[in-house]
PDB file of C-alpha atoms in Angstrom:
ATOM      1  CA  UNK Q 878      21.442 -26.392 -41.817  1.00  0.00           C
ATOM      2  CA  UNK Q 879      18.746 -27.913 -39.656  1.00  0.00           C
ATOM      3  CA  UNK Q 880      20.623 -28.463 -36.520  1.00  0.00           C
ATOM      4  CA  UNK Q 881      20.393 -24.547 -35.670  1.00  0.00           C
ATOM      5  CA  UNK Q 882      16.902 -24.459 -36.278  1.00  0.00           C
ATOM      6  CA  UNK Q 883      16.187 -26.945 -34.214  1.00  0.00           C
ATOM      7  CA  UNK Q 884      18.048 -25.818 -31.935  1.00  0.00           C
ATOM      8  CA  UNK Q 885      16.304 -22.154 -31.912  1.00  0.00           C
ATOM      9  CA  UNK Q 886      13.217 -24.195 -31.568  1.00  0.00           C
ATOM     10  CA  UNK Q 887      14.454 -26.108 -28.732  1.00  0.00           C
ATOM     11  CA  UNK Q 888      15.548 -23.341 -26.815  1.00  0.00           C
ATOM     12  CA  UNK Q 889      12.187 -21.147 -27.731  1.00  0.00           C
ATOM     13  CA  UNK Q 890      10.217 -23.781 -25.930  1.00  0.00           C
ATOM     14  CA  UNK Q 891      12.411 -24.181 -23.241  1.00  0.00           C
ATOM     15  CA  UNK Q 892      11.785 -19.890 -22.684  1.00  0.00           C
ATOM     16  CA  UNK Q 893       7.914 -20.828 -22.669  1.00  0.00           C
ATOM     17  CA  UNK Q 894       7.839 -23.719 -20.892  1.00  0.00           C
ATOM     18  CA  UNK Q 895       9.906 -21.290 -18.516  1.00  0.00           C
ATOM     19  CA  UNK Q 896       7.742 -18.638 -18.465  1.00  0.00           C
ATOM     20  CA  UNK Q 897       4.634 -20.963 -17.523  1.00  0.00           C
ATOM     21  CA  UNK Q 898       5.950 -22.156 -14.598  1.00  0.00           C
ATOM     22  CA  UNK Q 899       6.874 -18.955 -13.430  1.00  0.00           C
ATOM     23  CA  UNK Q 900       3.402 -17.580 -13.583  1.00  0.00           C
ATOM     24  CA  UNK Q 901       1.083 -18.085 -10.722  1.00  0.00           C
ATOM     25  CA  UNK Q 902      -2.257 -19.095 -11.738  1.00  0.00           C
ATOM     26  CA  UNK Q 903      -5.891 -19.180  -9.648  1.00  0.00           C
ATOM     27  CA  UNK Q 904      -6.175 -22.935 -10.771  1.00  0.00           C
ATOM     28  CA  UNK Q 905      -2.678 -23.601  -9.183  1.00  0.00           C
ATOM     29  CA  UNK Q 906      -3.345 -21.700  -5.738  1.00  0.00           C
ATOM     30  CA  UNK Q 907      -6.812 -24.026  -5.313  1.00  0.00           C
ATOM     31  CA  UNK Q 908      -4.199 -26.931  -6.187  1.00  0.00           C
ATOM     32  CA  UNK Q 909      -1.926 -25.560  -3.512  1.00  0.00           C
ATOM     33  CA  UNK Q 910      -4.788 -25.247  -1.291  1.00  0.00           C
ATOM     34  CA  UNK Q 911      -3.461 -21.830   0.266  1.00  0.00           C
ATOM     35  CA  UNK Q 912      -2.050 -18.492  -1.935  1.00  0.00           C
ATOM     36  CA  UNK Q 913       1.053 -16.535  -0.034  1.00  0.00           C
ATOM     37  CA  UNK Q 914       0.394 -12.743   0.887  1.00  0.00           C
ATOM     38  CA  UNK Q 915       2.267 -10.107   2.762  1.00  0.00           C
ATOM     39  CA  UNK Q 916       1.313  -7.133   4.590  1.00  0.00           C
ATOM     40  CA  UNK Q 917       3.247  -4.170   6.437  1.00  0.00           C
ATOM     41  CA  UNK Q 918       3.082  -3.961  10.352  1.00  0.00           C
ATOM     42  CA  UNK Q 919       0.978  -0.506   9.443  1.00  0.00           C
ATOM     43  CA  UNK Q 920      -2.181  -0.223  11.420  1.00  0.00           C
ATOM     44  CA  UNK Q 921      -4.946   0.431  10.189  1.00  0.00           C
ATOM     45  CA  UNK Q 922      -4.194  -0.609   6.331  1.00  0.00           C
ATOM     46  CA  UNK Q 923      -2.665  -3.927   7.669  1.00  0.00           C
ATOM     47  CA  UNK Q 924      -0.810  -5.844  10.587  1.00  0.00           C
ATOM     48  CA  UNK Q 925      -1.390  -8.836  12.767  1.00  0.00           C
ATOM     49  CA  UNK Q 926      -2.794  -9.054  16.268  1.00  0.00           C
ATOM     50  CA  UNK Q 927      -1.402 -10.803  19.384  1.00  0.00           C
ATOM     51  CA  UNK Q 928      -2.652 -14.433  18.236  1.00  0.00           C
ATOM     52  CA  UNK Q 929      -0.828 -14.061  15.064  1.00  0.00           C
ATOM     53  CA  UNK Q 930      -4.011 -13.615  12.680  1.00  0.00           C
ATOM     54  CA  UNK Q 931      -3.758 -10.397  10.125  1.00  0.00           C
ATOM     55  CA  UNK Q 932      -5.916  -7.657  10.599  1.00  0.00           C
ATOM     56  CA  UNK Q 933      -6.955  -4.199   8.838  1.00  0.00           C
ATOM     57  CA  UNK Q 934      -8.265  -2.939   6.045  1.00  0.00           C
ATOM     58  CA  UNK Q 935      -5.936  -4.732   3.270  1.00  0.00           C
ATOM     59  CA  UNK Q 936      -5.738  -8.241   5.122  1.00  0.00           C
ATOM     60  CA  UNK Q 937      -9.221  -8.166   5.624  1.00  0.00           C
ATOM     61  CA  UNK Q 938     -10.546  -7.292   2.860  1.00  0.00           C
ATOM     62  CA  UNK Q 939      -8.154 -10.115   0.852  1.00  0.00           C
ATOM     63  CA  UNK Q 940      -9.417 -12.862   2.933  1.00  0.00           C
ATOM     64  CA  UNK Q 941     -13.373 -12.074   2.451  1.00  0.00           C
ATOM     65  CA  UNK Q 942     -12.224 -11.715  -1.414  1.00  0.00           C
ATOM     66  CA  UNK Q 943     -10.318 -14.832  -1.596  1.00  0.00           C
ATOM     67  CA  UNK Q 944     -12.992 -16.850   0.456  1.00  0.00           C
ATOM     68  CA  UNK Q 945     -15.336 -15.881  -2.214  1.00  0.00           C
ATOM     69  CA  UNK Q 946     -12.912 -17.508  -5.169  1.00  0.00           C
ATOM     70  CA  UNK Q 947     -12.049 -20.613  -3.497  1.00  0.00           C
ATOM     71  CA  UNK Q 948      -9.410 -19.678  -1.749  1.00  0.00           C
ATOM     72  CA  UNK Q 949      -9.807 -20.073   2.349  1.00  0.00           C
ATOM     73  CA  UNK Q 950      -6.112 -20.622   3.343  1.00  0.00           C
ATOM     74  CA  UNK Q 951      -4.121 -17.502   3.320  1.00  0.00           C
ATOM     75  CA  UNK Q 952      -0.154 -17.925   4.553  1.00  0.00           C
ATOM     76  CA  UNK Q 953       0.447 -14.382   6.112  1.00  0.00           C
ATOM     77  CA  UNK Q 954       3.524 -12.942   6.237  1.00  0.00           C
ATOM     78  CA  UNK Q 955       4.494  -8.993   7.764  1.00  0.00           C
ATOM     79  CA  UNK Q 956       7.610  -7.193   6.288  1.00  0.00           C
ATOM     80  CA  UNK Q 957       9.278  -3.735   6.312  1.00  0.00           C
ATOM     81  CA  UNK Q 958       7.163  -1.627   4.090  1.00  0.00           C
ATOM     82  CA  UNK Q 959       9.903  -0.982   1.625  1.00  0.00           C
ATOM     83  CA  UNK Q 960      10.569  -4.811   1.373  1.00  0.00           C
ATOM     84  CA  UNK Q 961       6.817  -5.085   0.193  1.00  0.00           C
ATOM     85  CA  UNK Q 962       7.550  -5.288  -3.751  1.00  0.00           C
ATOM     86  CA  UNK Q 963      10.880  -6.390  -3.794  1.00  0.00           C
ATOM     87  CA  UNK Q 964       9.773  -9.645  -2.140  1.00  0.00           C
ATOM     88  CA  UNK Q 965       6.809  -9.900  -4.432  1.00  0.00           C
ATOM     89  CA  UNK Q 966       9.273  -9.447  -7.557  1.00  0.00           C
ATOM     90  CA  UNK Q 967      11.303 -12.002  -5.630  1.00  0.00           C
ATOM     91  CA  UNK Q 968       8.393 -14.499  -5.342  1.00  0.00           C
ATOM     92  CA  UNK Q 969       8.501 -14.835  -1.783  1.00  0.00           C
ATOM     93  CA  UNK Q 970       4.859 -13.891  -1.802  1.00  0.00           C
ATOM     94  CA  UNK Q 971       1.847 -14.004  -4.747  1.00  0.00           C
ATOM     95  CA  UNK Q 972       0.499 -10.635  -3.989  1.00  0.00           C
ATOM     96  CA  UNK Q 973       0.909  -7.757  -0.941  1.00  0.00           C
ATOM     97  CA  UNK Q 974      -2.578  -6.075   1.114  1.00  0.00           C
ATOM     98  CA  UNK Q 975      -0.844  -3.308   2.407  1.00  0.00           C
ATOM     99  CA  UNK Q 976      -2.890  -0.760   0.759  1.00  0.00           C
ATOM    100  CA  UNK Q 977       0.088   0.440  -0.669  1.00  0.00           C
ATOM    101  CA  UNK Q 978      -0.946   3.932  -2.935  1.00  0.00           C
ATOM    102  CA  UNK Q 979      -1.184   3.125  -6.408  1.00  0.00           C
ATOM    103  CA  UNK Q 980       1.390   5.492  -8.462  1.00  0.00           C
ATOM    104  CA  UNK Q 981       3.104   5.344 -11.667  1.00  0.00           C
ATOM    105  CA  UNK Q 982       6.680   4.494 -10.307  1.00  0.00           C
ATOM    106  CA  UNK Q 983       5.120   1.283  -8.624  1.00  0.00           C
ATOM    107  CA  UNK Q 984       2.912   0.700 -11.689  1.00  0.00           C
ATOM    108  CA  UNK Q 985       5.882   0.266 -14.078  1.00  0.00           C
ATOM    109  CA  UNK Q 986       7.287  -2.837 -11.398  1.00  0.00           C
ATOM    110  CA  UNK Q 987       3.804  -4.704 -10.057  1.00  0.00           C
ATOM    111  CA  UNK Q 988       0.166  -4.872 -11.428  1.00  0.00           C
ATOM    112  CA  UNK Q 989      -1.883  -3.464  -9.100  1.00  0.00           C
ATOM    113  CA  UNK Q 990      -6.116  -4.204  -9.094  1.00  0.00           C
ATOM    114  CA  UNK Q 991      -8.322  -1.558  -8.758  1.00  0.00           C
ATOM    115  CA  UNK Q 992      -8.822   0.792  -5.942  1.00  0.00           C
ATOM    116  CA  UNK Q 993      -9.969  -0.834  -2.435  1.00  0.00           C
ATOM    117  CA  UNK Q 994      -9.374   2.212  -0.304  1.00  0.00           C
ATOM    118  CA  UNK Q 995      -8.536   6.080  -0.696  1.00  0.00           C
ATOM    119  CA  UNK Q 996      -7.365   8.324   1.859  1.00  0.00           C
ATOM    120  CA  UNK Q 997      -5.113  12.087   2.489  1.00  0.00           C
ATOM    121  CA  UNK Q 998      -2.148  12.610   4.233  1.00  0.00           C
ATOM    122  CA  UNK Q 999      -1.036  13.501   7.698  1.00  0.00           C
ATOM    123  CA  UNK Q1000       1.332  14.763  10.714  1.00  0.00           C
ATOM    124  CA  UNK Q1001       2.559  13.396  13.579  1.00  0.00           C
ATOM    125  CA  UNK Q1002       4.209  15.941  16.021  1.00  0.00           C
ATOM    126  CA  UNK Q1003       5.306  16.744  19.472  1.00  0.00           C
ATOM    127  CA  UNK Q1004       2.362  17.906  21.926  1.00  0.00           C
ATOM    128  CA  UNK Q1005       0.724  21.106  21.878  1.00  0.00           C
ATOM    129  CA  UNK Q1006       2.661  20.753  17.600  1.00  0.00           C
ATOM    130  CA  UNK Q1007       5.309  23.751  19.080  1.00  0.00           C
ATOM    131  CA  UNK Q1008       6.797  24.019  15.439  1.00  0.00           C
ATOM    132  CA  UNK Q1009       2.732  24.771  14.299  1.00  0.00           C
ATOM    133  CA  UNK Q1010       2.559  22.799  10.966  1.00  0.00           C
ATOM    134  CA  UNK Q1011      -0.283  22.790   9.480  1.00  0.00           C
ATOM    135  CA  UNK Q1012       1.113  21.135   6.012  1.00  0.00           C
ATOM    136  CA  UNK Q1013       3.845  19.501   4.464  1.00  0.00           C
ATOM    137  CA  UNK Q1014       4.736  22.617   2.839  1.00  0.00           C
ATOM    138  CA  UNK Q1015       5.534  24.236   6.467  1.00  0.00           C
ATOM    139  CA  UNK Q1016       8.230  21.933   6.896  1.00  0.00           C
ATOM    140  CA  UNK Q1017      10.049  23.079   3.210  1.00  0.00           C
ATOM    141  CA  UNK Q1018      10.284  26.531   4.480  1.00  0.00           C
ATOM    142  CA  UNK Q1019      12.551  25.998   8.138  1.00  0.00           C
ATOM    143  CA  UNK Q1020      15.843  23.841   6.636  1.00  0.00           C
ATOM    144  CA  UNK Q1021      16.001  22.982  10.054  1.00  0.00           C
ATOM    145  CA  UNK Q1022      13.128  21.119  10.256  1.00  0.00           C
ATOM    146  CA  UNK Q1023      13.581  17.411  10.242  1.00  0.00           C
ATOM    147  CA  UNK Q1024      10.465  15.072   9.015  1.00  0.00           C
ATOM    148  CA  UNK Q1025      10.724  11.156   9.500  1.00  0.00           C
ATOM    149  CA  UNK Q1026       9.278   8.913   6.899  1.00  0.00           C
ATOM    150  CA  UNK Q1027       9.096   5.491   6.274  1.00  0.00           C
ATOM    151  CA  UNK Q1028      11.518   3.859   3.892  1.00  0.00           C
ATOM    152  CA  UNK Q1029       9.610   2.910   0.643  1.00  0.00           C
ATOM    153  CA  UNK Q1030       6.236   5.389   1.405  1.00  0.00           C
ATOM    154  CA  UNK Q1031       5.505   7.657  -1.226  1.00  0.00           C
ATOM    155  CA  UNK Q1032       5.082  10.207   1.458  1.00  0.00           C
ATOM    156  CA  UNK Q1033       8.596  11.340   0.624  1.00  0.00           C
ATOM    157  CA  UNK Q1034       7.352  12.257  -3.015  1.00  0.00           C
ATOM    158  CA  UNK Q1035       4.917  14.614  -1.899  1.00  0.00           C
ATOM    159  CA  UNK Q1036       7.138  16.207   0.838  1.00  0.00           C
ATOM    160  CA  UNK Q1037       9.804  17.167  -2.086  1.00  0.00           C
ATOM    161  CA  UNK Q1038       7.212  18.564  -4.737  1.00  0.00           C
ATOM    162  CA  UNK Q1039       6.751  20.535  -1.900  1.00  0.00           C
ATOM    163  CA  UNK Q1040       9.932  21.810  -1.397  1.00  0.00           C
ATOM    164  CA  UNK Q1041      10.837  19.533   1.363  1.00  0.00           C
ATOM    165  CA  UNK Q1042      15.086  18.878   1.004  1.00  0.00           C
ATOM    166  CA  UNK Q1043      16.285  14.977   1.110  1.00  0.00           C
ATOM    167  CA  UNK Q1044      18.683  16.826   3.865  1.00  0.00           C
ATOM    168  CA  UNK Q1045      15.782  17.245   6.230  1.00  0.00           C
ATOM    169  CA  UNK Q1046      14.227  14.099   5.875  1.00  0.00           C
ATOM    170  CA  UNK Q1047      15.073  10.965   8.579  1.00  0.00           C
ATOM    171  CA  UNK Q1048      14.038   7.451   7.126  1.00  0.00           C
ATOM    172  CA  UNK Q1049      13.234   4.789   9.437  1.00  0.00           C
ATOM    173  CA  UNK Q1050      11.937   0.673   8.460  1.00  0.00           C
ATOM    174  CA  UNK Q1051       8.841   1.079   9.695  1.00  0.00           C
ATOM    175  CA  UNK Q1052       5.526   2.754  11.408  1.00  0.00           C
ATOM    176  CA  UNK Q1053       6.090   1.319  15.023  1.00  0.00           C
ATOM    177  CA  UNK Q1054       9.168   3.498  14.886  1.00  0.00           C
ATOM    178  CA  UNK Q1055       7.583   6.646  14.039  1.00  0.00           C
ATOM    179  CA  UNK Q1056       6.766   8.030  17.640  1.00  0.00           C
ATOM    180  CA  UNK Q1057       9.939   7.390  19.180  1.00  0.00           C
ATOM    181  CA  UNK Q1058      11.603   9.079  16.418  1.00  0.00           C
ATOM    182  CA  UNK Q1059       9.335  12.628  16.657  1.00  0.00           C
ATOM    183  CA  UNK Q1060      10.001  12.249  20.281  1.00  0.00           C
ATOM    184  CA  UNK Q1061      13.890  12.091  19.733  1.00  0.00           C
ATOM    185  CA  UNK Q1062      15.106  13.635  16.540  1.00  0.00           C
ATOM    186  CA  UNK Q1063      12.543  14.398  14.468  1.00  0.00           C
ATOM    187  CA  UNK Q1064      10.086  17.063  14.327  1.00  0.00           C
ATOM    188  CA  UNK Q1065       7.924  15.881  12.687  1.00  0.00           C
ATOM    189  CA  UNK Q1066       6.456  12.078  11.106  1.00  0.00           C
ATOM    190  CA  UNK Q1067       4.323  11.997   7.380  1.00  0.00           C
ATOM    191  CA  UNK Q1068       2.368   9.587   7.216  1.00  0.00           C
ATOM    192  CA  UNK Q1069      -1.211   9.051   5.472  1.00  0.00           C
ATOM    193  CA  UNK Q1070      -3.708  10.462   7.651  1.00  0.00           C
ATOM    194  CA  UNK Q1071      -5.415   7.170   9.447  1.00  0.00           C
ATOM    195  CA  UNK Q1072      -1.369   5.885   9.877  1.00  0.00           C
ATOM    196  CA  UNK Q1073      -1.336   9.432  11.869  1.00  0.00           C
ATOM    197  CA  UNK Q1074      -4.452   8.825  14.011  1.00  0.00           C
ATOM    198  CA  UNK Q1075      -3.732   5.795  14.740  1.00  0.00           C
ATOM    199  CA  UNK Q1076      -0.315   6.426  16.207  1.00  0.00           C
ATOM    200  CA  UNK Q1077      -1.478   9.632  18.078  1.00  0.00           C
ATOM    201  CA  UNK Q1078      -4.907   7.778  19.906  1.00  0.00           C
ATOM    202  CA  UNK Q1079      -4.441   7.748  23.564  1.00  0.00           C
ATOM    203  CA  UNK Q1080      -0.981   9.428  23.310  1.00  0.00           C
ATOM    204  CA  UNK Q1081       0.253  12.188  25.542  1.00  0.00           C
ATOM    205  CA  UNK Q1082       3.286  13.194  24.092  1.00  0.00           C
ATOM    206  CA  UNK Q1083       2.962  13.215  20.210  1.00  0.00           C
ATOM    207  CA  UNK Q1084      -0.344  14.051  18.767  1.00  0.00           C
ATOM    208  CA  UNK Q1085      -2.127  14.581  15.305  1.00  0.00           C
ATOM    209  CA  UNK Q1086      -1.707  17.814  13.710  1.00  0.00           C
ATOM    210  CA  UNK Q1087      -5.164  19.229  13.293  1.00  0.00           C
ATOM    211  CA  UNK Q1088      -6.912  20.710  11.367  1.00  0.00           C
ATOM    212  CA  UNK Q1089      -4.188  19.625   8.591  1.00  0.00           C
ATOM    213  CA  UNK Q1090      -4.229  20.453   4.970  1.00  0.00           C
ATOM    214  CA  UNK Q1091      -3.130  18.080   2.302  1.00  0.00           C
ATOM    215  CA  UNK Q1092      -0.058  19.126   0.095  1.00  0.00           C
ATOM    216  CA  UNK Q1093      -0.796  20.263  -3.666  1.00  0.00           C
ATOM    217  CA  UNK Q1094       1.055  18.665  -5.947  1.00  0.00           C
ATOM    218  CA  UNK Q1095       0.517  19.566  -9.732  1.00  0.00           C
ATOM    219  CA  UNK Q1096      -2.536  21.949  -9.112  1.00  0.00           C
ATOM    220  CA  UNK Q1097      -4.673  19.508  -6.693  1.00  0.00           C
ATOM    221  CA  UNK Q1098      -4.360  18.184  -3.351  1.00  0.00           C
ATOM    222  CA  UNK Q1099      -3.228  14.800  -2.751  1.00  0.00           C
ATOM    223  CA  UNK Q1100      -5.553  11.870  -2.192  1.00  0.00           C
ATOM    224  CA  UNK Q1101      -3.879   8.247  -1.961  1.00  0.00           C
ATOM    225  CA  UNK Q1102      -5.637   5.040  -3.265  1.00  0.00           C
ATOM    226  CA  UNK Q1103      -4.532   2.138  -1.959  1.00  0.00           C
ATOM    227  CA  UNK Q1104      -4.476  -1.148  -3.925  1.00  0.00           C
ATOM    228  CA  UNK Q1105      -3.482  -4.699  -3.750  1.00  0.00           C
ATOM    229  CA  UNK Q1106      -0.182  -5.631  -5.669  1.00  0.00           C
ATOM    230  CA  UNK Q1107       0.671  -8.364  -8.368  1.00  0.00           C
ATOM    231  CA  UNK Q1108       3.286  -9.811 -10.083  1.00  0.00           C
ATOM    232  CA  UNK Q1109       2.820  -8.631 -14.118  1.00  0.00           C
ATOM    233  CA  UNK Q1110       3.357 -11.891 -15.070  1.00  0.00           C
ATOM    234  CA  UNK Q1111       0.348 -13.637 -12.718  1.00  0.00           C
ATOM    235  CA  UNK Q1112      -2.327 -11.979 -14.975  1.00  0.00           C
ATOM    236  CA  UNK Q1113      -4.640 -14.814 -14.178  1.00  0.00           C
ATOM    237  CA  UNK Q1114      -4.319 -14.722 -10.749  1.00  0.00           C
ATOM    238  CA  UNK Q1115      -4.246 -10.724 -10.658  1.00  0.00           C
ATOM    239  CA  UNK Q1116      -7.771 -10.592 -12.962  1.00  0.00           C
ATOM    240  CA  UNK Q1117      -9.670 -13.078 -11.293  1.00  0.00           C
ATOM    241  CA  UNK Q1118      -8.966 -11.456  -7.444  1.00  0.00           C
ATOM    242  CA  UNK Q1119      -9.601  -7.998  -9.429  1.00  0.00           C
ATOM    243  CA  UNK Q1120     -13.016  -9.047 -10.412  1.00  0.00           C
ATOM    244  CA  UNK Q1121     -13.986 -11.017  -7.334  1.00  0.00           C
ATOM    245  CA  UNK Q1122     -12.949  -7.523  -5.363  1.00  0.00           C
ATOM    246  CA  UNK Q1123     -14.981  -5.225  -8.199  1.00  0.00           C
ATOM    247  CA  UNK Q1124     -18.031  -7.215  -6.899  1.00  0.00           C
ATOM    248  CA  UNK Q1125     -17.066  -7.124  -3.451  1.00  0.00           C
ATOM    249  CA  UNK Q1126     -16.816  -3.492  -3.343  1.00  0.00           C
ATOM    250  CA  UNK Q1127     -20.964  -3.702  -3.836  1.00  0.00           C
ATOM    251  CA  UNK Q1128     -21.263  -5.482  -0.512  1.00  0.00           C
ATOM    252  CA  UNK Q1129     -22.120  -3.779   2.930  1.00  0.00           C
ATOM    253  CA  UNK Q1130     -19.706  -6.320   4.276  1.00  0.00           C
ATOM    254  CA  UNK Q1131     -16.801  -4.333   2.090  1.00  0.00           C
ATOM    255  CA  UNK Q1132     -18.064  -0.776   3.447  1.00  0.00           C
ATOM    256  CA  UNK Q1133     -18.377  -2.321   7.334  1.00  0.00           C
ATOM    257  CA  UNK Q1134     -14.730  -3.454   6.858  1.00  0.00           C
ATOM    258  CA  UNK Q1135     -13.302  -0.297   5.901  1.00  0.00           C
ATOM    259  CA  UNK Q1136     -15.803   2.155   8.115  1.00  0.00           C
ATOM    260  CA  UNK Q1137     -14.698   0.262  11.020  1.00  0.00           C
ATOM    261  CA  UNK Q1138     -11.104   1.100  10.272  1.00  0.00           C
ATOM    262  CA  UNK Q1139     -12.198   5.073  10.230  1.00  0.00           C
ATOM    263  CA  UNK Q1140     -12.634   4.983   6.636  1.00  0.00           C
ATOM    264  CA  UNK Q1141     -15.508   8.126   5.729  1.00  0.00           C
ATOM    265  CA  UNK Q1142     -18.174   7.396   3.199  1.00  0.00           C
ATOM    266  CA  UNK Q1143     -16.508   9.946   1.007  1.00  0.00           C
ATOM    267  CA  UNK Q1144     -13.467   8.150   0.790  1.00  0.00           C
ATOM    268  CA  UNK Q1145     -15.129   4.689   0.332  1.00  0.00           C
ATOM    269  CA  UNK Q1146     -16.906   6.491  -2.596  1.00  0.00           C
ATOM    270  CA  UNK Q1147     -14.070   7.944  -4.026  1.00  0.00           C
ATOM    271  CA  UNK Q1148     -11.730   4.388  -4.302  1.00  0.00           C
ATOM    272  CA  UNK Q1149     -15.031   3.167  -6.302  1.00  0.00           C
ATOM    273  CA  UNK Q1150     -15.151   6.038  -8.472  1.00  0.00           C
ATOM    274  CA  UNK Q1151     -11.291   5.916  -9.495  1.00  0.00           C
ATOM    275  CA  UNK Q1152      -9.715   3.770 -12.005  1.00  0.00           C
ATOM    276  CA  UNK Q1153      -6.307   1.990 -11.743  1.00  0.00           C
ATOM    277  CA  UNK Q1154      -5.646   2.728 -15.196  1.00  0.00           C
ATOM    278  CA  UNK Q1155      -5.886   6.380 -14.588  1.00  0.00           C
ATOM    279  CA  UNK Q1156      -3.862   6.184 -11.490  1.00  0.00           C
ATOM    280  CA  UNK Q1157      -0.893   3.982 -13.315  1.00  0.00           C
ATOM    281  CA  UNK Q1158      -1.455   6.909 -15.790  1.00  0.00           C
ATOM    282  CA  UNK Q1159      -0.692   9.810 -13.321  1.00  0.00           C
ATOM    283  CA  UNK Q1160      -4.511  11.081 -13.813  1.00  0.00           C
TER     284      UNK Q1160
END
């Protein structure tokens, strides 16, 4: 009657001992000597420059964060942005800076830290905007209307709460795509609203739609807050970069990084004053 017992006990350990190596710890990245982190080729929230080094406001924050835990080697990768949190869930990376918005739906599959950035949404059209959008909800009311997005964003969740058919929407992989496709088959690209102004600067044939009002989605108008994305399982690694960026946030370093990226004081302010909890919540 013992043999199953031990057995049970056997395999029970085996699950833990399991389970510990599978979780990514801050002691075992300063063993490593370097942590793994991906970004999307999305300027200004992340990407790398010609030399190969990543840039923007999710990279750069991460690497001032990380520098002030230990960490000083950072192994940079740059995927599709709807590869971002499959990978992670894969382990091909420990965490993504992609600013990616912190929502419910991506809540329930990664553990996200608290806010680092917050910002509204946006439209990329055609010159002189000859369809005259002014808001997502424009789109929703001419079926003929086509709006690009890219795979993954949760731009497409806003565009159908307001009315916006899967029929009229054309996915592409990734940002770098997004002005060819408004200049080809698409009216329209939704994107948030420094993705847009990005994309438009010194552009002659596409521009920013301006002045642009952000959808309203459950009785108040959208505002993103972008966050930097864990495996549930690295809680270690996850609390100790969540506290180290808490801190950070204080800094005039933080608020150069993310003001130099056309980030307003307001929206600085507001990331502060938000709470992930409430966010994973739907608040």
């Amino acid at each position: 009657m013992k043999l199953p017992r031990l057995a049970g006990l056997a395999g029970l350990a085996l699950a833990m001992s399991v389970a510990s190596v599978q979780a990514t710890t801050l002691e075992e990245v300063k063993s490593n000597g370097f942590v793994r982190a991906v970004t999307a080729n999305e300027v200004p929230y992340g990407f790398t420059k010609e030399d190969g080094t990543a840039a923007g406001i999710g990279p750069e924050v991460a690497i001032a964060v990380l520098k002030k835990m230990g960490v000083s080697e950072i192994a940079w990768t740059v995927a599709p942005f709807g590869t971002l949190i499959p990978g992670l869930k894969a382990r091909r990376y420990d965490f993504v800076a992609a600013e990616q918005n912190i929502s419910p739906d991506r809540c329930k599959q990664v553990a996200f830290t608290e806010p680092n950035s917050s910002y509204g949404e946006g439209l990329l059209v055609k010159a002189g905007n000859p369809k005259k959008l002014t808001t997502y909800a424009d789109i929703a009311k001419d079926p003929s209307l086509k709006v690009a997005v890219v795979s993954g964003a949760n731009n497409i969740d806003f565009l159908r709460a307001v009315g916006v058919k899967d029929s009229q929407v054309v996915f592409i992989q990734a940002n770098a795509d997004a002005i060819a496709t408004v200049k080809s088959r698409a009216d329209a690209y939704a994107a948030t609203e420094l993705t847009v102004a990005s994309l438009a600067k010194g552009q002659t044939e596409v521009e920013q739609v301006k002045p642009f009002t952000d959808p309203v989605v459950n009785g108040k108008p959208v505002r993103n807050y972008g966050g930097f994305a864990f495996r549930p399982e690295d809680k270690d690694l996850r609390e100790a970069y969540n506290a180290a960026l808490v801190e950070f946030r204080k800094s005039d370093e933080y608020k150069a990084i993310l003001t130099n990226y056309g980030l307003s004081e307001a929206s600085i302010k507001a990331a502060a004053e938000k709470k992930v909890a409430d966010l994973c919540a739907g608040k």
